[in-house]
Amino acid sequence: MMQLIGSFSMGLILSLLALGVLISFRILSFRDLTVDGSITLGGTVAATLLVAGWNPWLATAAAFAAGALAGTTTGVLATKFQINGLLAGILVMTALYSVNLRVMGKSNLPLMKEKTVVTLAQSLSSPDAKWSIGRWEIPLQDLCVVGMVSVVIAVVASTMYAFFRTNLGLAMRATGDNEQMIRALGVEVGWMTTFGLALSNGLVALAGGLLVQYQGYADVQMGIGMVVWGFASVIIGESLVGSRQIGLLLIGAVMGSVLFRLLVAIALKWGLNPNDLKMVTALFVFAALVLPNVLESFRRRIRPVH
Amino acid sequence: MLEIEQIAKTFHAGTPNEVRALQGVDLKIENGSFVIVIGTNGSGKSTLLNAVAGSFLVDTGRLRLKGQEITRWPEHRRAKYIGRVFQNPFSGTAPSMTIAENLALAAKRGRRRGLGWALSSSSRSDLNERVRAMGLGLENRLDNAIGSLSGGQRQSLTLLMAGLIMPDLLLLDEHTAALDPKSADQVIRLTDEIVRRDKLTTMMVTHSMQQAAHLGDRLIMMVRGKVMYDFQGAEKKRLTPQDLLDRFEDIRRSDKLDETVASMLERQYV
Ligand SMILES: Nc1ncnc2c1ncn2[C@@H]1O[C@H](COP(=O)(O)OP(=O)(O)O)[C@@H](O)[C@H]1O
Ligand SMILES: [Mg+2]
């Protein structure tokens, strides 16, 4: 049960990553690989500022801002300098590796006695208060953390929902849907893409900032493969809600992230070697991307010819 | 008024694929005039419209709209004054967004887009009214994704969107070419209606001699990146589809002549 709560919290935190990837991957149709770097950036910035004694919420907000800056860089490379989007993301991700080392001054930074948003949430309850359902006893502090993260997600997701119904948000969605059209309607596509990538990577870095506070350390390697996690969550989310409607997509991304994390926990429990985890994730995304097409062509082939 | 002064555009300049798509086009289009553009395939009709809309910048020449020099303006800046409908029905609308959302996007053409709600209940009822007036029954489907509509319905909506805030210039590039005859008729009727009602300054490319003869108050015919004929007023009114076909035949013949002359010169000198 403890493990379940842990996976659940982790899935919730990473749903911010999924929401970020949703913006680049689905709304803008931009395959943004900055993510691996920007989630780490969020983590290193938050951890460093916390160690420096910043207010935890301010440090978390700074993580968002740092990620937004990284996304802006990718956007400028892709739109102003006309570099292929995949390559722009890879360039920024690679550069961020050095940035992250510079920010922390070393490759790993533990958070020991620092006040974090997680300890703030835990302090709402006494350390040994328990909540028992059936034969399980759940520490109330863990529930406080889940509650805190849920509130953050609810605020972020509903802000996004509102944003994508404003004139600006509508224009961003149209940018990914039909660039020619939205340009003819007076939107500067390059700027809009850059803005979207800034939001996207801001959210990803926010996930990184919360993640280090939850796990108690930042590490320059923590972002490896995260973009694929994001894709997986978004894809699972889409199949859960079965719709491209914006509100449902947001809910789907959160559910997808949590479900994926739980599936991974179960798989590990059943004896999946943790070293194989990234391979399995990659295979999963591969299958999710390819299977629909394969099924479609298969269906077409077996359809009787008249 | 749109003033086009000696504009030229060459694609892939200096390569074996060089195409001199516009070779010095000069036009003055008065406010409220409805100009039909015809010409053989590849004569530069689309390129002319794209040059005006700003899809690319011209190599030489100048463009002026409402007295403003727009030659160096990027496309999104010109959009404030220009409404467009493309040949491909997929080009003019965002497929995964709803009809209402697409219209809301068009209601802000060239304007600042801020954090106000795109669809308030008052703007919705306004849009509903505009869609109902088209008479396609789409007012009941405002919340359906555009992707679920037929090409003709999409093109009608794109037309409505282009005119939603009154444009100073409406550009239509063979916007019925991809439609079945019935939808094409419908879209043409709608076009005529909107252009007349709002007295829109319009350039319309068409491949249909019927449309060319019966619509508009001016007709230009393009050949190899240049304006070859320009009919206005009474002269335009008198034109029949057959007249236009005859002109095309003339061009075909003179093209052939050019070819034989060229090959004769080649034989003699190369
Ligand atoms: N973006 C482009 N890049 C390269 N060549 C182009 C481009 N647009 C048009 N052309 C070429 O310019 C010529 C004129 O094209 P276009 O204006 O589309 O003709 P049409 O009169 O049939 O609309 C053609 O030879 C076409 O291949
Ligand atoms: Mg054309």
Coordinates of C-alpha atoms and ligand atoms in Angstrom, one line a residue:
Chain A
M1 CA 0.0 0.0 0.0
M2 CA 2.8 2.4 0.9
Q3 CA 4.3 1.6 -2.5
L4 CA 1.0 2.3 -4.2
I5 CA 0.7 5.7 -2.6
G6 CA 4.3 6.4 -3.6
S7 CA 3.7 5.5 -7.2
F8 CA 0.5 7.4 -7.2
S9 CA 2.2 10.6 -6.0
M10 CA 5.0 10.1 -8.5
G11 CA 2.4 9.7 -11.3
L12 CA 0.6 12.8 -10.2
I13 CA 3.8 14.9 -10.2
L14 CA 4.8 13.5 -13.6
S15 CA 1.4 14.4 -15.0
L16 CA 2.7 18.0 -15.1
L17 CA 5.3 16.6 -17.5
A18 CA 2.5 14.9 -19.5
L19 CA 0.6 18.2 -19.6
G20 CA 3.7 19.9 -20.9
V21 CA 4.3 17.3 -23.5
L22 CA 0.6 17.5 -24.5
I23 CA 1.1 21.1 -25.5
S24 CA 4.2 20.5 -27.7
F25 CA 3.3 17.0 -29.0
R26 CA -0.5 17.3 -29.5
I27 CA -1.4 21.0 -29.6
L28 CA 1.5 22.3 -31.5
S29 CA 2.4 19.1 -33.3
F30 CA 6.0 19.8 -32.5
R31 CA 8.2 16.9 -31.5
D32 CA 10.1 18.6 -28.7
L33 CA 13.0 16.7 -27.2
T34 CA 14.1 19.6 -24.9
V35 CA 12.0 17.8 -22.3
D36 CA 14.8 15.6 -21.0
G37 CA 16.9 18.6 -20.3
S38 CA 14.2 20.9 -19.0
I39 CA 12.8 18.5 -16.4
T40 CA 16.3 18.2 -15.0
L41 CA 16.7 22.0 -15.2
G42 CA 13.6 22.4 -13.1
G43 CA 15.0 20.0 -10.6
T44 CA 18.4 21.5 -10.4
V45 CA 17.1 25.1 -10.2
A46 CA 14.6 24.2 -7.5
A47 CA 17.1 22.2 -5.4
T48 CA 19.8 24.8 -5.7
L49 CA 17.5 27.6 -4.6
L50 CA 16.1 25.5 -1.7
V51 CA 19.6 24.9 -0.5
A52 CA 20.2 28.6 -0.8
G53 CA 17.3 29.1 1.6
W54 CA 14.6 30.3 -0.8
N55 CA 10.9 30.0 0.0
P56 CA 9.9 26.5 -1.4
W57 CA 7.0 27.9 -3.5
L58 CA 9.2 30.6 -5.0
A59 CA 11.9 28.0 -5.8
T60 CA 9.2 25.9 -7.5
A61 CA 8.0 28.9 -9.5
A62 CA 11.6 29.6 -10.5
A63 CA 11.9 26.1 -11.8
F64 CA 8.9 26.9 -14.1
A65 CA 10.5 30.1 -15.3
A66 CA 13.8 28.3 -16.0
G67 CA 12.0 25.7 -18.1
A68 CA 10.1 28.4 -19.9
L69 CA 13.4 30.0 -20.9
A70 CA 14.7 26.6 -22.2
G71 CA 11.6 26.2 -24.2
T72 CA 11.9 29.7 -25.6
T73 CA 15.4 28.9 -26.7
T74 CA 14.3 25.8 -28.6
G75 CA 11.5 27.8 -30.1
V76 CA 13.8 30.5 -31.3
L77 CA 16.2 28.0 -32.8
A78 CA 13.4 26.3 -34.6
T79 CA 11.5 29.3 -35.9
K80 CA 14.0 32.2 -36.2
F81 CA 16.9 30.1 -37.2
Q82 CA 14.8 27.6 -39.1
I83 CA 16.6 24.6 -37.6
N84 CA 14.6 21.3 -37.8
G85 CA 12.5 21.1 -34.7
L86 CA 13.9 17.7 -33.5
L87 CA 17.4 19.0 -33.9
A88 CA 16.6 22.3 -32.1
G89 CA 15.3 20.2 -29.1
I90 CA 18.3 18.0 -29.1
L91 CA 20.7 21.0 -29.2
V92 CA 19.0 22.6 -26.2
M93 CA 18.8 19.4 -24.3
T94 CA 22.5 18.8 -24.8
A95 CA 23.4 22.3 -23.8
L96 CA 21.2 22.0 -20.7
Y97 CA 23.3 19.1 -19.5
S98 CA 26.2 21.6 -18.9
V99 CA 23.8 24.2 -17.6
N100 CA 22.5 21.8 -15.0
L101 CA 26.0 20.9 -13.9
R102 CA 26.8 24.6 -13.6
V103 CA 23.6 25.3 -11.7
M104 CA 24.3 22.7 -9.0
G105 CA 28.1 22.8 -9.3
K106 CA 28.1 19.0 -9.1
S107 CA 26.2 16.1 -10.5
N108 CA 24.0 15.4 -7.5
L109 CA 22.4 17.6 -4.8
P110 CA 20.6 16.1 -1.8
L111 CA 17.9 18.0 0.1
M112 CA 18.4 17.2 3.7
K113 CA 16.9 19.6 6.2
E114 CA 15.7 22.1 3.7
K115 CA 12.1 23.2 3.9
T116 CA 10.4 22.0 0.7
V117 CA 6.8 22.1 -0.6
V118 CA 6.7 18.4 0.4
T119 CA 7.8 19.0 4.0
L120 CA 5.3 22.0 4.1
A121 CA 2.5 19.6 3.1
Q122 CA 3.7 17.0 5.6
S123 CA 3.7 19.5 8.4
L124 CA 0.0 19.7 8.1
S125 CA -0.3 16.5 10.0
S126 CA 1.6 14.8 12.8
P127 CA 4.3 12.3 11.8
D128 CA 2.5 9.2 13.3
A129 CA -1.1 10.0 12.5
K130 CA -2.5 7.1 10.4
W131 CA -5.6 6.7 8.4
S132 CA -6.8 3.1 8.3
I133 CA -8.9 1.5 5.6
G134 CA -9.5 -2.2 6.2
R135 CA -6.1 -3.8 7.1
W136 CA -4.1 -0.9 5.6
E137 CA -2.7 2.0 7.5
I138 CA -1.8 5.0 5.5
P139 CA 0.3 7.8 7.1
L140 CA -1.7 11.0 7.0
Q141 CA 1.5 12.8 5.9
D142 CA 1.6 10.9 2.7
L143 CA -2.0 11.8 2.0
C144 CA -1.2 15.5 2.7
V145 CA 1.5 15.3 0.0
V146 CA -0.9 13.7 -2.5
G147 CA -3.4 16.4 -1.6
M148 CA -0.9 19.2 -2.2
V149 CA 0.2 17.8 -5.5
S150 CA -3.4 17.3 -6.5
V151 CA -4.2 20.9 -5.8
V152 CA -1.2 22.0 -7.9
I153 CA -2.4 19.8 -10.8
A154 CA -6.0 21.0 -10.5
V155 CA -4.8 24.6 -10.6
V156 CA -2.5 24.0 -13.6
A157 CA -5.0 21.9 -15.6
S158 CA -7.9 24.3 -15.1
T159 CA -5.7 27.2 -16.0
M160 CA -4.8 25.4 -19.2
Y161 CA -8.4 24.6 -19.9
A162 CA -9.3 28.2 -19.5
F163 CA -6.4 29.4 -21.5
F164 CA -7.2 27.2 -24.5
R165 CA -10.6 28.8 -24.7
T166 CA -9.3 32.3 -24.9
N167 CA -8.5 34.1 -28.2
L168 CA -4.8 33.5 -27.6
G169 CA -5.2 29.9 -26.7
L170 CA -7.4 29.2 -29.7
A171 CA -4.8 30.7 -31.9
M172 CA -2.2 28.4 -30.4
R173 CA -4.3 25.3 -31.0
A174 CA -4.9 26.4 -34.6
T175 CA -1.1 26.9 -35.1
G176 CA -0.6 23.2 -34.5
D177 CA -3.7 22.3 -36.5
N178 CA -3.4 24.3 -39.7
E179 CA -0.4 26.7 -39.9
Q180 CA -1.3 28.1 -43.4
M181 CA -4.7 29.0 -42.2
I182 CA -3.7 30.7 -39.0
R183 CA -1.0 32.7 -40.7
A184 CA -3.6 33.9 -43.2
L185 CA -5.6 35.0 -40.2
G186 CA -2.8 37.2 -39.0
V187 CA -0.9 35.1 -36.4
E188 CA 2.9 35.0 -36.4
V189 CA 3.4 31.3 -36.3
G190 CA 7.0 31.4 -35.2
W191 CA 6.1 33.5 -32.1
M192 CA 3.1 31.4 -31.3
T193 CA 5.2 28.2 -31.5
T194 CA 7.9 29.7 -29.3
F195 CA 5.3 30.8 -26.7
G196 CA 3.8 27.3 -26.7
L197 CA 7.2 25.7 -26.2
A198 CA 7.9 28.0 -23.3
L199 CA 4.7 27.0 -21.6
S200 CA 5.3 23.4 -22.3
N201 CA 8.8 23.3 -21.0
G202 CA 7.8 25.5 -18.0
L203 CA 5.4 22.8 -17.0
V204 CA 7.9 20.1 -17.6
A205 CA 10.4 21.9 -15.4
L206 CA 7.7 22.4 -12.8
A207 CA 7.4 18.6 -12.7
G208 CA 11.1 18.4 -12.2
G209 CA 11.0 21.0 -9.4
L210 CA 8.3 19.0 -7.5
L211 CA 10.0 15.7 -8.3
V212 CA 13.3 16.6 -6.5
Q213 CA 11.4 17.9 -3.5
Y214 CA 9.5 14.6 -3.4
Q215 CA 12.4 12.3 -3.8
G216 CA 14.8 14.5 -1.8
Y217 CA 17.6 15.0 -4.3
A218 CA 18.4 16.4 -7.7
D219 CA 20.6 14.6 -10.2
V220 CA 21.8 15.6 -13.6
Q221 CA 20.7 12.2 -15.0
M222 CA 17.2 12.4 -13.7
G223 CA 15.7 13.5 -17.1
I224 CA 16.9 10.7 -19.3
G225 CA 14.0 9.2 -21.2
M226 CA 11.5 11.5 -19.7
V227 CA 10.2 12.8 -23.0
V228 CA 9.2 9.2 -23.9
W229 CA 7.4 8.9 -20.5
G230 CA 5.5 12.0 -21.5
F231 CA 4.6 10.6 -24.9
A232 CA 3.4 7.4 -23.2
S233 CA 1.3 9.2 -20.7
V234 CA -0.4 11.4 -23.4
I235 CA -1.0 8.4 -25.7
I236 CA -2.5 6.3 -22.8
G237 CA -4.6 9.3 -21.8
E238 CA -6.0 9.7 -25.3
S239 CA -7.0 6.1 -25.4
L240 CA -8.6 6.4 -22.0
V241 CA -10.8 9.4 -22.9
G242 CA -11.1 8.5 -26.6
S243 CA -11.4 12.2 -27.7
R244 CA -9.4 15.1 -29.0
Q245 CA -11.5 17.6 -27.1
I246 CA -9.3 19.8 -25.1
G247 CA -10.8 19.3 -21.6
L248 CA -10.8 15.6 -22.0
L249 CA -7.2 15.6 -23.3
L250 CA -6.0 17.4 -20.2
I251 CA -7.8 14.9 -17.9
G252 CA -6.6 12.1 -20.0
A253 CA -2.9 13.2 -19.8
V254 CA -3.2 13.3 -16.0
M255 CA -4.9 9.9 -15.8
G256 CA -2.5 8.5 -18.3
S257 CA 0.5 9.6 -16.3
V258 CA -0.8 8.1 -13.1
L259 CA -2.0 4.9 -14.7
F260 CA 1.4 4.4 -16.5
R261 CA 3.2 4.9 -13.2
L262 CA 1.0 2.3 -11.5
L263 CA 1.5 -0.1 -14.4
V264 CA 5.3 0.3 -14.1
A265 CA 5.1 -0.3 -10.3
I266 CA 3.1 -3.5 -10.9
A267 CA 5.5 -4.7 -13.6
L268 CA 8.4 -4.1 -11.3
K269 CA 6.7 -5.9 -8.5
W270 CA 6.2 -8.9 -10.9
G271 CA 9.9 -9.0 -11.4
L272 CA 10.6 -6.6 -14.3
N273 CA 14.3 -5.7 -14.1
P274 CA 14.5 -1.9 -13.4
N275 CA 17.3 -1.7 -15.9
D276 CA 14.9 -2.8 -18.6
L277 CA 12.4 -0.1 -17.8
K278 CA 13.4 2.4 -20.4
M279 CA 13.5 -0.2 -23.1
V280 CA 10.0 -1.4 -22.2
T281 CA 8.7 2.2 -22.1
A282 CA 10.2 2.9 -25.6
L283 CA 8.7 -0.3 -26.9
F284 CA 5.4 0.7 -25.5
V285 CA 5.4 4.0 -27.2
F286 CA 6.6 2.4 -30.4
A287 CA 3.7 0.0 -30.3
A288 CA 1.2 2.8 -29.5
L289 CA 2.4 4.8 -32.4
V290 CA 2.6 2.0 -35.0
L291 CA -0.3 -0.3 -34.0
P292 CA -3.2 1.9 -35.1
N293 CA -1.7 2.1 -38.6
V294 CA -1.0 -1.6 -38.7
L295 CA -4.5 -2.4 -37.6
E296 CA -6.0 0.0 -40.1
S297 CA -4.1 -1.5 -43.1
F298 CA -4.9 -5.0 -41.8
R299 CA -8.5 -4.1 -41.6
R300 CA -8.4 -2.7 -45.1
R301 CA -6.8 -5.8 -46.5
I302 CA -9.3 -8.3 -45.0
R303 CA -12.3 -6.1 -46.1
P304 CA -14.0 -8.1 -48.9
V305 CA -13.5 -6.7 -52.4
H306 CA -16.6 -6.0 -54.4
Chain B
M1 CA -7.2 50.4 -53.7
L2 CA -4.5 47.8 -54.5
E3 CA -1.6 49.0 -56.6
I4 CA 0.7 46.4 -58.0
E5 CA 3.8 47.9 -59.7
Q6 CA 6.1 45.9 -61.9
I7 CA 6.4 42.9 -59.5
A8 CA 8.6 39.9 -60.4
K9 CA 9.2 36.6 -58.7
T10 CA 11.7 33.9 -59.7
F11 CA 11.7 30.6 -57.8
H12 CA 14.9 28.6 -57.5
A13 CA 16.9 31.4 -59.1
G14 CA 20.2 30.4 -60.5
T15 CA 19.5 26.7 -60.5
P16 CA 18.4 24.4 -63.4
N17 CA 14.9 24.5 -61.9
E18 CA 14.6 28.2 -62.2
V19 CA 11.0 29.4 -62.7
R20 CA 10.2 33.0 -63.6
A21 CA 6.7 32.8 -62.2
L22 CA 6.0 36.6 -62.3
Q23 CA 7.8 38.8 -64.9
G24 CA 6.7 42.3 -64.2
V25 CA 3.0 42.5 -63.4
D26 CA 1.4 45.9 -63.3
L27 CA -2.2 46.4 -62.0
K28 CA -4.3 49.0 -60.3
I29 CA -7.4 47.6 -58.7
E30 CA -10.0 50.1 -57.6
N31 CA -12.0 49.8 -54.4
G32 CA -15.0 47.6 -54.8
S33 CA -13.9 46.1 -58.1
F34 CA -14.3 42.3 -58.7
V35 CA -11.4 41.1 -60.8
I36 CA -11.5 37.6 -62.4
V37 CA -8.0 36.1 -63.1
I38 CA -7.7 33.4 -65.7
G39 CA -4.7 31.9 -67.5
T40 CA -3.1 28.6 -68.5
N41 CA -1.7 26.2 -65.9
G42 CA 1.5 27.6 -64.5
S43 CA 1.0 31.1 -65.9
G44 CA 1.5 32.6 -62.4
K45 CA -2.1 33.2 -61.2
S46 CA -1.6 31.6 -57.8
T47 CA 1.8 33.2 -57.5
L48 CA 0.3 36.6 -58.1
L49 CA -2.2 36.1 -55.3
N50 CA 0.4 34.7 -53.0
A51 CA 2.6 37.7 -53.7
V52 CA -0.2 40.1 -52.8
A53 CA -1.0 38.1 -49.6
G54 CA 2.6 38.0 -48.6
S55 CA 3.2 34.2 -48.7
F56 CA 6.7 35.3 -49.9
L57 CA 8.3 38.6 -50.7
V58 CA 8.6 39.7 -54.3
D59 CA 12.1 40.1 -55.9
T60 CA 11.4 43.5 -57.5
G61 CA 8.5 45.8 -57.7
R62 CA 6.1 47.4 -55.2
L63 CA 2.8 46.6 -53.6
R64 CA 0.5 49.3 -52.1
L65 CA -2.8 48.6 -50.3
K66 CA -5.0 51.5 -49.2
G67 CA -2.1 53.8 -49.9
Q68 CA 0.3 51.9 -47.6
E69 CA 3.4 50.4 -48.9
I70 CA 3.1 46.7 -48.0
T71 CA 5.9 45.3 -50.2
R72 CA 8.1 44.2 -47.3
W73 CA 5.3 43.3 -44.8
P74 CA 5.2 39.6 -43.7
E75 CA 2.0 37.7 -44.4
H76 CA 0.6 37.8 -40.9
R77 CA 0.8 41.6 -40.9
R78 CA -1.1 41.9 -44.3
A79 CA -3.8 39.6 -42.9
K80 CA -5.4 42.5 -41.2
Y81 CA -6.5 43.8 -44.6
I82 CA -6.8 40.6 -46.6
G83 CA -9.2 37.7 -46.5
R84 CA -8.3 34.5 -48.3
V85 CA -9.9 31.3 -49.6
F86 CA -7.5 28.6 -51.0
Q87 CA -8.0 26.0 -53.7
N88 CA -7.7 23.1 -51.2
P89 CA -10.7 23.0 -48.9
F90 CA -8.4 21.6 -46.2
S91 CA -6.2 24.7 -46.2
G92 CA -8.7 27.3 -44.9
T93 CA -9.9 25.7 -41.7
A94 CA -8.5 24.0 -38.6
P95 CA -9.9 20.4 -38.9
S96 CA -9.8 19.3 -35.2
M97 CA -11.4 22.5 -34.0
T98 CA -15.1 23.2 -34.0
I99 CA -17.0 25.3 -36.5
A100 CA -17.6 27.9 -33.7
E101 CA -13.9 28.0 -32.8
N102 CA -12.9 28.4 -36.4
L103 CA -15.2 31.3 -36.8
A104 CA -14.0 32.8 -33.5
L105 CA -10.4 32.6 -34.9
A106 CA -11.6 34.4 -38.1
A107 CA -13.4 37.1 -36.0
K108 CA -10.0 38.2 -34.8
R109 CA -8.2 38.2 -38.2
G110 CA -5.2 40.6 -37.9
R111 CA -6.3 41.8 -34.5
R112 CA -4.6 41.4 -31.2
R113 CA -5.5 38.1 -29.6
G114 CA -5.6 38.4 -25.8
L115 CA -6.9 36.5 -22.9
G116 CA -10.6 37.3 -23.4
W117 CA -12.9 34.3 -24.0
A118 CA -13.0 33.4 -27.6
L119 CA -16.6 32.4 -27.5
S120 CA -19.0 34.4 -25.3
S121 CA -22.7 33.7 -25.4
S122 CA -23.3 36.9 -27.3
S123 CA -20.6 36.2 -29.9
R124 CA -22.0 32.7 -30.2
S125 CA -25.5 33.9 -31.1
D126 CA -23.9 36.4 -33.5
L127 CA -22.0 33.6 -35.3
N128 CA -25.0 31.4 -35.2
E129 CA -26.9 34.1 -37.1
R130 CA -24.1 34.4 -39.7
V131 CA -24.0 30.7 -40.3
R132 CA -27.7 30.4 -40.5
A133 CA -27.7 33.1 -43.2
M134 CA -25.6 30.8 -45.4
G135 CA -28.5 28.4 -45.6
L136 CA -26.5 25.2 -45.3
G137 CA -28.0 24.1 -42.0
L138 CA -24.6 24.2 -40.3
E139 CA -25.9 26.5 -37.5
N140 CA -27.0 23.3 -35.6
R141 CA -23.5 21.9 -35.8
L142 CA -21.5 24.7 -34.4
D143 CA -19.8 22.4 -31.9
N144 CA -18.8 19.8 -34.4
A145 CA -15.2 19.5 -35.6
I146 CA -14.7 21.0 -39.0
G147 CA -12.9 17.8 -40.1
S148 CA -16.3 16.1 -40.2
L149 CA -17.6 18.4 -42.9
S150 CA -17.6 18.0 -46.7
G151 CA -15.3 20.0 -48.9
G152 CA -18.1 22.2 -50.1
Q153 CA -19.2 23.0 -46.6
R154 CA -15.7 23.7 -45.5
Q155 CA -15.1 26.0 -48.5
S156 CA -18.4 27.9 -47.7
L157 CA -17.3 28.3 -44.1
T158 CA -13.8 29.5 -45.2
L159 CA -15.6 32.1 -47.4
L160 CA -17.7 33.2 -44.5
M161 CA -14.6 33.4 -42.3
A162 CA -12.7 35.5 -44.9
G163 CA -15.5 38.0 -44.9
L164 CA -16.3 37.9 -41.2
I165 CA -14.5 41.1 -40.5
M166 CA -14.8 43.0 -43.7
P167 CA -11.5 42.7 -45.6
D168 CA -10.1 45.5 -47.8
L169 CA -9.2 42.8 -50.3
L170 CA -10.6 39.3 -50.8
L171 CA -8.3 36.7 -52.6
L172 CA -10.0 33.6 -54.0
D173 CA -7.7 31.1 -55.6
E174 CA -9.7 28.5 -57.6
H175 CA -11.7 28.0 -54.5
T176 CA -14.3 25.8 -56.3
A177 CA -11.8 23.7 -58.3
A178 CA -11.7 20.8 -55.8
L179 CA -15.5 20.6 -55.4
D180 CA -18.2 18.6 -57.1
P181 CA -20.3 20.7 -59.5
K182 CA -23.2 21.1 -57.1
S183 CA -21.1 22.3 -54.2
A184 CA -19.1 24.5 -56.6
D185 CA -22.3 26.2 -57.7
Q186 CA -23.3 26.8 -54.2
V187 CA -20.0 28.3 -53.2
I188 CA -20.0 30.5 -56.3
R189 CA -23.4 31.7 -55.5
L190 CA -22.3 32.5 -51.9
T191 CA -19.2 34.3 -53.3
D192 CA -21.2 36.5 -55.6
E193 CA -23.6 37.3 -52.8
I194 CA -21.0 38.2 -50.2
V195 CA -18.9 40.2 -52.7
R196 CA -21.9 42.2 -53.9
R197 CA -23.4 42.7 -50.5
D198 CA -20.3 44.1 -48.9
K199 CA -18.9 45.6 -52.2
L200 CA -15.6 43.8 -51.5
T201 CA -12.5 44.4 -53.6
T202 CA -11.9 40.9 -54.9
M203 CA -9.4 39.0 -57.0
M204 CA -10.8 35.6 -58.0
V205 CA -8.8 33.0 -59.9
T206 CA -10.9 30.5 -61.8
H207 CA -10.5 27.7 -64.3
S208 CA -14.2 27.9 -65.3
M209 CA -14.9 30.0 -68.4
Q210 CA -18.6 30.2 -67.3
Q211 CA -17.6 31.8 -64.0
A212 CA -15.1 34.0 -65.7
A213 CA -17.6 35.3 -68.2
H214 CA -20.5 35.8 -65.8
L215 CA -18.9 37.0 -62.7
G216 CA -16.9 40.2 -61.9
D217 CA -16.5 43.5 -63.5
R218 CA -13.0 43.1 -64.8
L219 CA -11.1 40.2 -66.2
I220 CA -7.3 39.7 -66.6
M221 CA -5.7 36.9 -68.5
M222 CA -2.2 35.8 -67.5
V223 CA 0.4 34.2 -69.8
R224 CA 3.8 33.2 -68.7
G225 CA 4.0 35.5 -65.6
K226 CA 2.5 38.5 -67.3
V227 CA -0.9 40.1 -67.8
M228 CA -1.7 39.5 -71.4
Y229 CA -5.3 40.9 -71.6
D230 CA -7.2 43.2 -69.3
F231 CA -10.9 43.6 -70.0
Q232 CA -12.9 46.2 -68.1
G233 CA -16.4 47.8 -68.1
A234 CA -18.6 47.2 -71.1
E235 CA -15.9 45.2 -72.8
K236 CA -15.9 42.7 -69.9
K237 CA -19.7 42.6 -69.9
R238 CA -19.7 41.5 -73.5
L239 CA -17.3 38.6 -73.0
T240 CA -18.7 35.1 -73.5
P241 CA -17.1 31.8 -72.5
Q242 CA -16.5 31.2 -76.2
D243 CA -14.5 34.5 -76.5
L244 CA -12.3 33.4 -73.7
L245 CA -11.7 30.0 -75.2
D246 CA -10.7 31.7 -78.4
R247 CA -8.1 33.7 -76.6
F248 CA -6.7 30.6 -75.1
E249 CA -6.5 29.1 -78.5
D250 CA -4.6 32.2 -79.8
I251 CA -2.2 31.8 -77.0
R252 CA -1.7 28.1 -77.7
R253 CA -1.0 28.9 -81.4
S254 CA 1.5 31.7 -80.6
D255 CA 3.2 29.4 -78.1
K256 CA 3.6 26.8 -80.8
L257 CA 4.9 29.5 -83.1
D258 CA 7.4 30.5 -80.5
E259 CA 8.5 27.0 -80.1
T260 CA 9.1 26.4 -83.8
V261 CA 10.9 29.7 -84.1
A262 CA 13.1 28.8 -81.2
S263 CA 13.9 25.3 -82.6
M264 CA 14.6 26.9 -86.0
L265 CA 17.0 29.3 -84.4
E266 CA 18.6 26.5 -82.5
R267 CA 19.1 24.5 -85.6
Q268 CA 20.7 27.4 -87.4
Y269 CA 23.0 28.6 -84.6
V270 CA 23.7 25.8 -82.2
Ligands
LIG1 N1 6.6 28.0 -54.0 C1 7.0 27.7 -55.2 N2 8.3 27.2 -55.4 C2 8.7 26.9 -56.6 N3 8.0 27.0 -57.8 C3 6.8 27.6 -57.7 C4 6.2 27.9 -56.4 N4 5.0 28.4 -56.6 C5 4.8 28.4 -57.9 N5 5.9 27.9 -58.6 C6 6.0 27.7 -60.0 O1 5.7 28.9 -60.6 C7 4.9 28.7 -61.8 C8 3.6 29.4 -61.7 O2 2.8 28.7 -60.7 P1 1.4 29.2 -60.3 O3 1.4 30.6 -60.0 O4 1.0 28.2 -59.2 O5 0.5 28.9 -61.6 P2 -1.1 28.9 -61.8 O6 -1.3 30.0 -62.8 O7 -1.4 27.6 -62.4 O8 -1.7 29.1 -60.5 C9 4.8 27.2 -62.0 O9 5.8 26.8 -62.9 C10 5.1 26.7 -60.6 O10 5.7 25.4 -60.7
MG2 MG -2.9 28.0 -59.2

